[in-house]
């Protein structure tokens, strides 16, 4: 299995945004007049995106969901609207995130060898030892990571152009545009990536879908402070009376829950990948015991936001947003992608 393809399948299928948490897409337009910059070729901007290695900075990243979903009390972050996070990095592997959620906040701190995650409501701390990559939460709100994955996997299947300039977080940027070729079967009309003219790093990624004028989702910087950050930001001491646990212990707890198999399948941890480019589809099979033991509350959410469908492939439930479609068959097969439903109907028979 190609891990890189699988990661984009999860990213591009923003459901996989829906099922896993937050989609990777969404962001506010830059303010002010477009800056005057020297001409640059699309090929040059593509290379900058693919080789981007951001240095030290601190800033606020904003995610703007416009997927067409109503507010869901149980999953507030999936509702349309803007959500923000603070991020700091030393450019050499250390990172700090502050992720607000209503009255609570999750803080994640990594010094490159130990990663701490603290929930202010539960006062629970997870400590992961050993050299770590960028935390998954940081990847989810990082325009550079999103842009690199999208460009790397779709540039062969896209018409690529430069559509002028923009200001993002008060910085001058070029607008790189990837438009799926006419042969691609996708819900996506185009992806716009604002590339900083000086830093050569993506500042914003916006995804537009067929039949809409505004982005279905965007992720990008609202403000950014480039340069060395306070070293103390990358230190963490658990608060008094906090419960400290490990990822292994948490994984064990998740494994005991009957819905764990369902979550694993939808999160794309063991995906099967079909096709390539914009009409790439990720598939999985939910274990039979998970299908029969899904809690009533979780099943109720599925029933509220899906429609029943059937065909030569069998029967199941279809979940749609502006940017992605998910098909869950009654026998446990699941397929998802940034594609029309017919593509999923044609693909699900290949899931093993």
GROMACS .gro file of N, CA, C and O in nm, residues 44-157:
model
  456
   44UNK      N    1   0.772   2.666  -1.142
   44UNK     CA    2   0.855   2.713  -1.032
   44UNK      C    3   0.779   2.708  -0.901
   44UNK      O    4   0.832   2.666  -0.796
   45UNK      N    5   0.652   2.749  -0.902
   45UNK     CA    6   0.572   2.746  -0.780
   45UNK      C    7   0.545   2.603  -0.735
   45UNK      O    8   0.546   2.575  -0.614
   46UNK      N    9   0.522   2.513  -0.830
   46UNK     CA   10   0.502   2.372  -0.795
   46UNK      C   11   0.625   2.319  -0.723
   46UNK      O   12   0.616   2.250  -0.620
   47UNK      N   13   0.743   2.352  -0.774
   47UNK     CA   14   0.867   2.306  -0.712
   47UNK      C   15   0.882   2.366  -0.572
   47UNK      O   16   0.926   2.297  -0.479
   48UNK      N   17   0.844   2.492  -0.555
   48UNK     CA   18   0.852   2.555  -0.423
   48UNK      C   19   0.761   2.485  -0.323
   48UNK      O   20   0.799   2.462  -0.207
   49UNK      N   21   0.641   2.450  -0.368
   49UNK     CA   22   0.547   2.381  -0.280
   49UNK      C   23   0.603   2.244  -0.238
   49UNK      O   24   0.599   2.206  -0.120
   50UNK      N   25   0.657   2.172  -0.334
   50UNK     CA   26   0.704   2.036  -0.307
   50UNK      C   27   0.830   2.031  -0.222
   50UNK      O   28   0.857   1.932  -0.154
   51UNK      N   29   0.910   2.137  -0.226
   51UNK     CA   30   1.036   2.138  -0.152
   51UNK      C   31   1.033   2.232  -0.031
   51UNK      O   32   1.136   2.252   0.034
   52UNK      N   33   0.917   2.286   0.000
   52UNK     CA   34   0.906   2.383   0.109
   52UNK      C   35   0.950   2.323   0.242
   52UNK      O   36   0.908   2.214   0.281
   53UNK      N   37   1.036   2.398   0.313
   53UNK     CA   38   1.080   2.360   0.447
   53UNK      C   39   1.072   2.484   0.536
   53UNK      O   40   1.172   2.554   0.555
   54UNK      N   41   0.953   2.513   0.587
   54UNK     CA   42   0.935   2.635   0.667
   54UNK      C   43   1.033   2.643   0.784
   54UNK      O   44   1.063   2.542   0.848
   55UNK      N   45   1.080   2.764   0.812
   55UNK     CA   46   1.168   2.786   0.926
   55UNK      C   47   1.087   2.818   1.050
   55UNK      O   48   0.971   2.781   1.062
   56UNK      N   49   1.149   2.891   1.143
   56UNK     CA   50   1.083   2.924   1.269
   56UNK      C   51   0.976   3.030   1.248
   56UNK      O   52   0.995   3.126   1.173
   57UNK      N   53   0.861   3.011   1.313
   57UNK     CA   54   0.754   3.111   1.307
   57UNK      C   55   0.651   3.082   1.415
   57UNK      O   56   0.645   2.972   1.473
   58UNK      N   57   0.567   3.180   1.440
   58UNK     CA   58   0.450   3.163   1.525
   58UNK      C   59   0.334   3.228   1.453
   58UNK      O   60   0.353   3.326   1.379
   59UNK      N   61   0.215   3.175   1.470
   59UNK     CA   62   0.104   3.236   1.399
   59UNK      C   63  -0.029   3.175   1.434
   59UNK      O   64  -0.039   3.080   1.512
   60UNK      N   65  -0.134   3.230   1.372
   60UNK     CA   66  -0.270   3.179   1.388
   60UNK      C   67  -0.316   3.123   1.254
   60UNK      O   68  -0.309   3.191   1.152
   61UNK      N   69  -0.359   2.999   1.257
   61UNK     CA   70  -0.412   2.934   1.138
   61UNK      C   71  -0.564   2.928   1.152
   61UNK      O   72  -0.616   2.897   1.260
   62UNK      N   73  -0.633   2.959   1.044
   62UNK     CA   74  -0.779   2.956   1.047
   62UNK      C   75  -0.830   2.852   0.948
   62UNK      O   76  -0.783   2.844   0.835
   63UNK      N   77  -0.925   2.773   0.995
   63UNK     CA   78  -0.990   2.673   0.911
   63UNK      C   79  -1.135   2.717   0.890
   63UNK      O   80  -1.204   2.751   0.987
   64UNK      N   81  -1.179   2.722   0.766
   64UNK     CA   82  -1.315   2.767   0.734
   64UNK      C   83  -1.388   2.656   0.660
   64UNK      O   84  -1.362   2.630   0.543
   65UNK      N   85  -1.479   2.588   0.729
   65UNK     CA   86  -1.559   2.483   0.668
   65UNK      C   87  -1.684   2.541   0.604
   65UNK      O   88  -1.758   2.615   0.670
   66UNK      N   89  -1.708   2.508   0.479
   66UNK     CA   90  -1.832   2.543   0.412
   66UNK      C   91  -1.880   2.420   0.336
   66UNK      O   92  -1.906   2.424   0.217
   67UNK      N   93  -1.885   2.308   0.409
   67UNK     CA   94  -1.916   2.179   0.347
   67UNK      C   95  -2.066   2.158   0.329
   67UNK      O   96  -2.108   2.061   0.267
   68UNK      N   97  -2.146   2.248   0.385
   68UNK     CA   98  -2.291   2.232   0.371
   68UNK      C   99  -2.351   2.145   0.478
   68UNK      O  100  -2.462   2.095   0.463
   69UNK      N  101  -2.280   2.128   0.592
   69UNK     CA  102  -2.331   2.045   0.700
   69UNK      C  103  -2.401   2.131   0.805
   69UNK      O  104  -2.354   2.240   0.837
   70UNK      N  105  -2.510   2.084   0.861
   70UNK     CA  106  -2.576   2.157   0.969
   70UNK      C  107  -2.497   2.142   1.097
   70UNK      O  108  -2.407   2.058   1.107
   71UNK      N  109  -2.527   2.224   1.197
   71UNK     CA  110  -2.460   2.213   1.326
   71UNK      C  111  -2.499   2.081   1.392
   71UNK      O  112  -2.616   2.044   1.396
   72UNK      N  113  -2.398   2.010   1.441
   72UNK     CA  114  -2.420   1.882   1.509
   72UNK      C  115  -2.365   1.897   1.650
   72UNK      O  116  -2.244   1.915   1.668
   73UNK      N  117  -2.450   1.890   1.749
   73UNK     CA  118  -2.406   1.913   1.886
   73UNK      C  119  -2.294   1.817   1.925
   73UNK      O  120  -2.200   1.853   1.996
   74UNK      N  121  -2.304   1.692   1.878
   74UNK     CA  122  -2.206   1.592   1.917
   74UNK      C  123  -2.070   1.615   1.849
   74UNK      O  124  -1.967   1.569   1.899
   75UNK      N  125  -2.069   1.682   1.734
   75UNK     CA  126  -1.944   1.704   1.660
   75UNK      C  127  -1.942   1.849   1.612
   75UNK      O  128  -1.957   1.878   1.494
   76UNK      N  129  -1.920   1.945   1.701
   76UNK     CA  130  -1.930   2.087   1.664
   76UNK      C  131  -1.831   2.131   1.559
   76UNK      O  132  -1.859   2.221   1.480
   77UNK      N  133  -1.711   2.068   1.553
   77UNK     CA  134  -1.611   2.114   1.458
   77UNK      C  135  -1.645   2.083   1.313
   77UNK      O  136  -1.581   2.133   1.221
   78UNK      N  137  -1.748   2.001   1.289
   78UNK     CA  138  -1.787   1.970   1.152
   78UNK      C  139  -1.884   2.072   1.094
   78UNK      O  140  -1.909   2.075   0.974
   79UNK      N  141  -1.941   2.156   1.180
   79UNK     CA  142  -2.038   2.254   1.132
   79UNK      C  143  -1.970   2.360   1.046
   79UNK      O  144  -1.851   2.389   1.063
   80UNK      N  145  -2.047   2.417   0.953
   80UNK     CA  146  -1.993   2.527   0.874
   80UNK      C  147  -1.948   2.641   0.967
   80UNK      O  148  -2.011   2.669   1.068
   81UNK      N  149  -1.840   2.706   0.928
   81UNK     CA  150  -1.791   2.817   1.007
   81UNK      C  151  -1.641   2.814   1.022
   81UNK      O  152  -1.574   2.726   0.968
   82UNK      N  153  -1.589   2.913   1.093
   82UNK     CA  154  -1.445   2.926   1.108
   82UNK      C  155  -1.397   2.875   1.244
   82UNK      O  156  -1.464   2.893   1.345
   83UNK      N  157  -1.281   2.813   1.241
   83UNK     CA  158  -1.218   2.761   1.362
   83UNK      C  159  -1.070   2.799   1.352
   83UNK      O  160  -1.012   2.796   1.244
   84UNK      N  161  -1.010   2.835   1.463
   84UNK     CA  162  -0.871   2.878   1.457
   84UNK      C  163  -0.783   2.800   1.553
   84UNK      O  164  -0.832   2.733   1.645
   85UNK      N  165  -0.653   2.808   1.532
   85UNK     CA  166  -0.554   2.743   1.617
   85UNK      C  167  -0.428   2.827   1.615
   85UNK      O  168  -0.396   2.893   1.516
   86UNK      N  169  -0.355   2.822   1.725
   86UNK     CA  170  -0.226   2.889   1.732
   86UNK      C  171  -0.116   2.785   1.715
   86UNK      O  172  -0.126   2.674   1.767
   87UNK      N  173  -0.011   2.823   1.643
   87UNK     CA  174   0.100   2.730   1.620
   87UNK      C  175   0.232   2.804   1.631
   87UNK      O  176   0.244   2.919   1.589
   88UNK      N  177   0.331   2.737   1.692
   88UNK     CA  178   0.467   2.789   1.701
   88UNK      C  179   0.563   2.677   1.664
   88UNK      O  180   0.540   2.561   1.700
   89UNK      N  181   0.671   2.708   1.594
   89UNK     CA  182   0.773   2.608   1.561
   89UNK      C  183   0.909   2.675   1.558
   89UNK      O  184   0.921   2.794   1.527
   90UNK      N  185   1.013   2.595   1.589
   90UNK     CA  186   1.149   2.648   1.579
   90UNK      C  187   1.210   2.618   1.444
   90UNK      O  188   1.325   2.653   1.417
   91UNK      N  189   1.131   2.550   1.356
   91UNK     CA  190   1.180   2.517   1.223
   91UNK      C  191   1.272   2.397   1.219
   91UNK      O  192   1.321   2.358   1.112
   92UNK      N  193   1.297   2.336   1.335
   92UNK     CA  194   1.389   2.222   1.341
   92UNK      C  195   1.328   2.103   1.413
   92UNK      O  196   1.400   2.018   1.466
   93UNK      N  197   1.195   2.097   1.418
   93UNK     CA  198   1.130   1.980   1.476
   93UNK      C  199   1.052   2.005   1.603
   93UNK      O  200   0.975   1.921   1.648
   94UNK      N  201   1.072   2.123   1.666
   94UNK     CA  202   0.996   2.155   1.787
   94UNK      C  203   0.870   2.231   1.748
   94UNK      O  204   0.874   2.317   1.660
   95UNK      N  205   0.759   2.200   1.815
   95UNK     CA  206   0.632   2.263   1.778
   95UNK      C  207   0.541   2.273   1.900
   95UNK      O  208   0.549   2.191   1.993
   96UNK      N  209   0.457   2.376   1.901
   96UNK     CA  210   0.354   2.391   2.004
   96UNK      C  211   0.225   2.431   1.935
   96UNK      O  212   0.224   2.516   1.845
   97UNK      N  213   0.114   2.367   1.975
   97UNK     CA  214  -0.017   2.396   1.920
   97UNK      C  215  -0.114   2.430   2.033
   97UNK      O  216  -0.109   2.368   2.140
   98UNK      N  217  -0.202   2.524   2.009
   98UNK     CA  218  -0.313   2.555   2.099
   98UNK      C  219  -0.440   2.546   2.017
   98UNK      O  220  -0.460   2.624   1.925
   99UNK      N  221  -0.524   2.445   2.048
   99UNK     CA  222  -0.643   2.416   1.969
   99UNK      C  223  -0.768   2.441   2.054
   99UNK      O  224  -0.811   2.354   2.129
  100UNK      N  225  -0.828   2.559   2.044
  100UNK     CA  226  -0.949   2.588   2.123
  100UNK      C  227  -1.070   2.515   2.068
  100UNK      O  228  -1.082   2.494   1.947
  101UNK      N  229  -1.159   2.475   2.157
  101UNK     CA  230  -1.285   2.411   2.118
  101UNK      C  231  -1.391   2.452   2.219
  101UNK      O  232  -1.407   2.389   2.322
  102UNK      N  233  -1.459   2.563   2.185
  102UNK     CA  234  -1.559   2.614   2.280
  102UNK      C  235  -1.490   2.666   2.405
  102UNK      O  236  -1.401   2.750   2.399
  103UNK      N  237  -1.529   2.613   2.521
  103UNK     CA  238  -1.471   2.656   2.648
  103UNK      C  239  -1.345   2.580   2.685
  103UNK      O  240  -1.282   2.609   2.787
  104UNK      N  241  -1.306   2.484   2.604
  104UNK     CA  242  -1.188   2.403   2.635
  104UNK      C  243  -1.076   2.431   2.536
  104UNK      O  244  -1.096   2.500   2.435
  105UNK      N  245  -0.959   2.377   2.565
  105UNK     CA  246  -0.846   2.391   2.475
  105UNK      C  247  -0.755   2.270   2.488
  105UNK      O  248  -0.733   2.219   2.599
  106UNK      N  249  -0.705   2.227   2.374
  106UNK     CA  250  -0.606   2.120   2.374
  106UNK      C  251  -0.470   2.181   2.343
  106UNK      O  252  -0.456   2.259   2.247
  107UNK      N  253  -0.371   2.149   2.424
  107UNK     CA  254  -0.235   2.198   2.404
  107UNK      C  255  -0.146   2.081   2.369
  107UNK      O  256  -0.146   1.979   2.438
  108UNK      N  257  -0.069   2.096   2.261
  108UNK     CA  258   0.023   1.992   2.218
  108UNK      C  259   0.162   2.053   2.208
  108UNK      O  260   0.181   2.156   2.141
  109UNK      N  261   0.259   1.992   2.273
  109UNK     CA  262   0.395   2.042   2.273
  109UNK      C  263   0.491   1.927   2.241
  109UNK      O  264   0.484   1.821   2.303
  110UNK      N  265   0.578   1.950   2.143
  110UNK     CA  266   0.679   1.849   2.108
  110UNK      C  267   0.816   1.916   2.102
  110UNK      O  268   0.833   2.019   2.037
  111UNK      N  269   0.913   1.857   2.172
  111UNK     CA  270   1.050   1.909   2.165
  111UNK      C  271   1.136   1.826   2.071
  111UNK      O  272   1.258   1.838   2.068
  112UNK      N  273   1.070   1.740   1.990
  112UNK     CA  274   1.141   1.656   1.895
  112UNK      C  275   1.168   1.516   1.947
  112UNK      O  276   1.193   1.424   1.869
  113UNK      N  277   1.165   1.499   2.079
  113UNK     CA  278   1.187   1.366   2.137
  113UNK      C  279   1.070   1.321   2.225
  113UNK      O  280   1.048   1.202   2.243
  114UNK      N  281   0.997   1.417   2.280
  114UNK     CA  282   0.880   1.386   2.363
  114UNK      C  283   0.765   1.477   2.321
  114UNK      O  284   0.785   1.596   2.302
  115UNK      N  285   0.648   1.417   2.305
  115UNK     CA  286   0.529   1.494   2.269
  115UNK      C  287   0.426   1.485   2.380
  115UNK      O  288   0.392   1.375   2.425
  116UNK      N  289   0.381   1.601   2.425
  116UNK     CA  290   0.279   1.609   2.530
  116UNK      C  291   0.149   1.661   2.470
  116UNK      O  292   0.150   1.753   2.388
  117UNK      N  293   0.036   1.604   2.511
  117UNK     CA  294  -0.095   1.652   2.469
  117UNK      C  295  -0.182   1.665   2.593
  117UNK      O  296  -0.203   1.568   2.666
  118UNK      N  297  -0.233   1.788   2.616
  118UNK     CA  298  -0.310   1.815   2.737
  118UNK      C  299  -0.447   1.870   2.703
  118UNK      O  300  -0.460   1.963   2.623
  119UNK      N  301  -0.553   1.812   2.762
  119UNK     CA  302  -0.689   1.859   2.746
  119UNK      C  303  -0.728   1.936   2.871
  119UNK      O  304  -0.725   1.883   2.981
  120UNK      N  305  -0.763   2.064   2.854
  120UNK     CA  306  -0.789   2.150   2.969
  120UNK      C  307  -0.914   2.110   3.046
  120UNK      O  308  -0.926   2.140   3.166
  121UNK      N  309  -1.010   2.044   2.982
  121UNK     CA  310  -1.134   2.005   3.049
  121UNK      C  311  -1.114   1.881   3.134
  121UNK      O  312  -1.152   1.876   3.252
  122UNK      N  313  -1.053   1.779   3.075
  122UNK     CA  314  -1.034   1.653   3.148
  122UNK      C  315  -0.909   1.655   3.236
  122UNK      O  316  -0.892   1.568   3.322
  123UNK      N  317  -0.820   1.753   3.211
  123UNK     CA  318  -0.691   1.761   3.280
  123UNK      C  319  -0.613   1.631   3.261
  123UNK      O  320  -0.545   1.583   3.352
  124UNK      N  321  -0.626   1.575   3.141
  124UNK     CA  322  -0.557   1.451   3.107
  124UNK      C  323  -0.442   1.482   3.012
  124UNK      O  324  -0.458   1.556   2.916
  125UNK      N  325  -0.326   1.425   3.039
  125UNK     CA  326  -0.206   1.447   2.959
  125UNK      C  327  -0.160   1.315   2.898
  125UNK      O  328  -0.152   1.213   2.967
  126UNK      N  329  -0.134   1.317   2.768
  126UNK     CA  330  -0.076   1.201   2.701
  126UNK      C  331   0.069   1.232   2.669
  126UNK      O  332   0.099   1.335   2.609
  127UNK      N  333   0.159   1.143   2.709
  127UNK     CA  334   0.302   1.162   2.690
  127UNK      C  335   0.357   1.054   2.597
  127UNK      O  336   0.344   0.935   2.626
  128UNK      N  337   0.414   1.095   2.483
  128UNK     CA  338   0.471   1.002   2.386
  128UNK      C  339   0.622   1.022   2.383
  128UNK      O  340   0.670   1.132   2.354
  129UNK      N  341   0.697   0.917   2.415
  129UNK     CA  342   0.842   0.924   2.418
  129UNK      C  343   0.901   0.885   2.283
  129UNK      O  344   0.837   0.818   2.202
  130UNK      N  345   1.026   0.925   2.260
  130UNK     CA  346   1.096   0.887   2.138
  130UNK      C  347   1.087   0.995   2.033
  130UNK      O  348   0.998   1.080   2.036
  131UNK      N  349   1.181   0.995   1.940
  131UNK     CA  350   1.184   1.097   1.834
  131UNK      C  351   1.054   1.090   1.756
  131UNK      O  352   1.012   0.984   1.712
  132UNK      N  353   0.990   1.202   1.742
  132UNK     CA  354   0.858   1.205   1.678
  132UNK      C  355   0.858   1.292   1.555
  132UNK      O  356   0.937   1.386   1.542
  133UNK      N  357   0.769   1.259   1.461
  133UNK     CA  358   0.746   1.344   1.346
  133UNK      C  359   0.651   1.456   1.389
  133UNK      O  360   0.609   1.464   1.504
  134UNK      N  361   0.617   1.542   1.296
  134UNK     CA  362   0.521   1.648   1.325
  134UNK      C  363   0.391   1.585   1.375
  134UNK      O  364   0.340   1.490   1.315
  135UNK      N  365   0.336   1.633   1.488
  135UNK     CA  366   0.211   1.576   1.538
  135UNK      C  367   0.102   1.580   1.432
  135UNK      O  368   0.097   1.672   1.350
  136UNK      N  369   0.014   1.477   1.433
  136UNK     CA  370  -0.092   1.470   1.334
  136UNK      C  371  -0.180   1.595   1.337
  136UNK      O  372  -0.226   1.643   1.234
  137UNK      N  373  -0.203   1.649   1.457
  137UNK     CA  374  -0.285   1.769   1.468
  137UNK      C  375  -0.220   1.888   1.397
  137UNK      O  376  -0.287   1.973   1.340
  138UNK      N  377  -0.085   1.893   1.401
  138UNK     CA  378  -0.014   2.001   1.333
  138UNK      C  379  -0.025   1.986   1.182
  138UNK      O  380  -0.042   2.084   1.109
  139UNK      N  381  -0.016   1.863   1.135
  139UNK     CA  382  -0.029   1.839   0.991
  139UNK      C  383  -0.167   1.881   0.941
  139UNK      O  384  -0.182   1.934   0.831
  140UNK      N  385  -0.269   1.857   1.023
  140UNK     CA  386  -0.407   1.884   0.981
  140UNK      C  387  -0.435   2.032   0.960
  140UNK      O  388  -0.524   2.067   0.884
  141UNK      N  389  -0.357   2.119   1.028
  141UNK     CA  390  -0.381   2.263   1.014
  141UNK      C  391  -0.265   2.333   0.945
  141UNK      O  392  -0.254   2.455   0.950
  142UNK      N  393  -0.177   2.256   0.881
  142UNK     CA  394  -0.058   2.313   0.817
  142UNK      C  395  -0.080   2.329   0.667
  142UNK      O  396  -0.088   2.229   0.594
  143UNK      N  397  -0.090   2.452   0.616
  143UNK     CA  398  -0.110   2.471   0.472
  143UNK      C  399   0.001   2.408   0.389
  143UNK      O  400  -0.024   2.358   0.280
  144UNK      N  401   0.125   2.411   0.440
  144UNK     CA  402   0.238   2.355   0.364
  144UNK      C  403   0.222   2.205   0.345
  144UNK      O  404   0.246   2.151   0.236
  145UNK      N  405   0.180   2.135   0.451
  145UNK     CA  406   0.161   1.991   0.441
  145UNK      C  407   0.046   1.957   0.346
  145UNK      O  408   0.059   1.869   0.260
  146UNK      N  409  -0.066   2.029   0.360
  146UNK     CA  410  -0.181   2.005   0.272
  146UNK      C  411  -0.144   2.030   0.127
  146UNK      O  412  -0.175   1.950   0.038
  147UNK      N  413  -0.077   2.143   0.102
  147UNK     CA  414  -0.040   2.179  -0.035
  147UNK      C  415   0.055   2.077  -0.095
  147UNK      O  416   0.042   2.038  -0.212
  148UNK      N  417   0.153   2.034  -0.017
  148UNK     CA  418   0.252   1.939  -0.068
  148UNK      C  419   0.186   1.807  -0.108
  148UNK      O  420   0.217   1.749  -0.212
  149UNK      N  421   0.094   1.758  -0.025
  149UNK     CA  422   0.027   1.631  -0.055
  149UNK      C  423  -0.061   1.645  -0.179
  149UNK      O  424  -0.061   1.558  -0.267
  150UNK      N  425  -0.139   1.752  -0.186
  150UNK     CA  426  -0.230   1.771  -0.299
  150UNK      C  427  -0.152   1.786  -0.429
  150UNK      O  428  -0.182   1.720  -0.530
  151UNK      N  429  -0.050   1.873  -0.429
  151UNK     CA  430   0.028   1.896  -0.551
  151UNK      C  431   0.103   1.770  -0.592
  151UNK      O  432   0.104   1.731  -0.709
  152UNK      N  433   0.165   1.702  -0.496
  152UNK     CA  434   0.242   1.583  -0.528
  152UNK      C  435   0.161   1.472  -0.593
  152UNK      O  436   0.212   1.400  -0.679
  153UNK      N  437   0.036   1.460  -0.554
  153UNK     CA  438  -0.046   1.350  -0.604
  153UNK      C  439  -0.139   1.386  -0.719
  153UNK      O  440  -0.195   1.297  -0.783
  154UNK      N  441  -0.155   1.515  -0.748
  154UNK     CA  442  -0.250   1.552  -0.853
  154UNK      C  443  -0.191   1.634  -0.966
  154UNK      O  444  -0.260   1.662  -1.064
  155UNK      N  445  -0.065   1.675  -0.957
  155UNK     CA  446  -0.010   1.764  -1.060
  155UNK      C  447  -0.012   1.700  -1.198
  155UNK      O  448  -0.032   1.769  -1.298
  156UNK      N  449   0.006   1.568  -1.207
  156UNK     CA  450   0.001   1.501  -1.337
  156UNK      C  451  -0.139   1.501  -1.396
  156UNK      O  452  -0.155   1.483  -1.518
  157UNK      N  453  -0.238   1.520  -1.313
  157UNK     CA  454  -0.377   1.510  -1.357
  157UNK      C  455  -0.446   1.646  -1.358
  157UNK      O  456  -0.568   1.655  -1.357
   0.00000   0.00000   0.00000
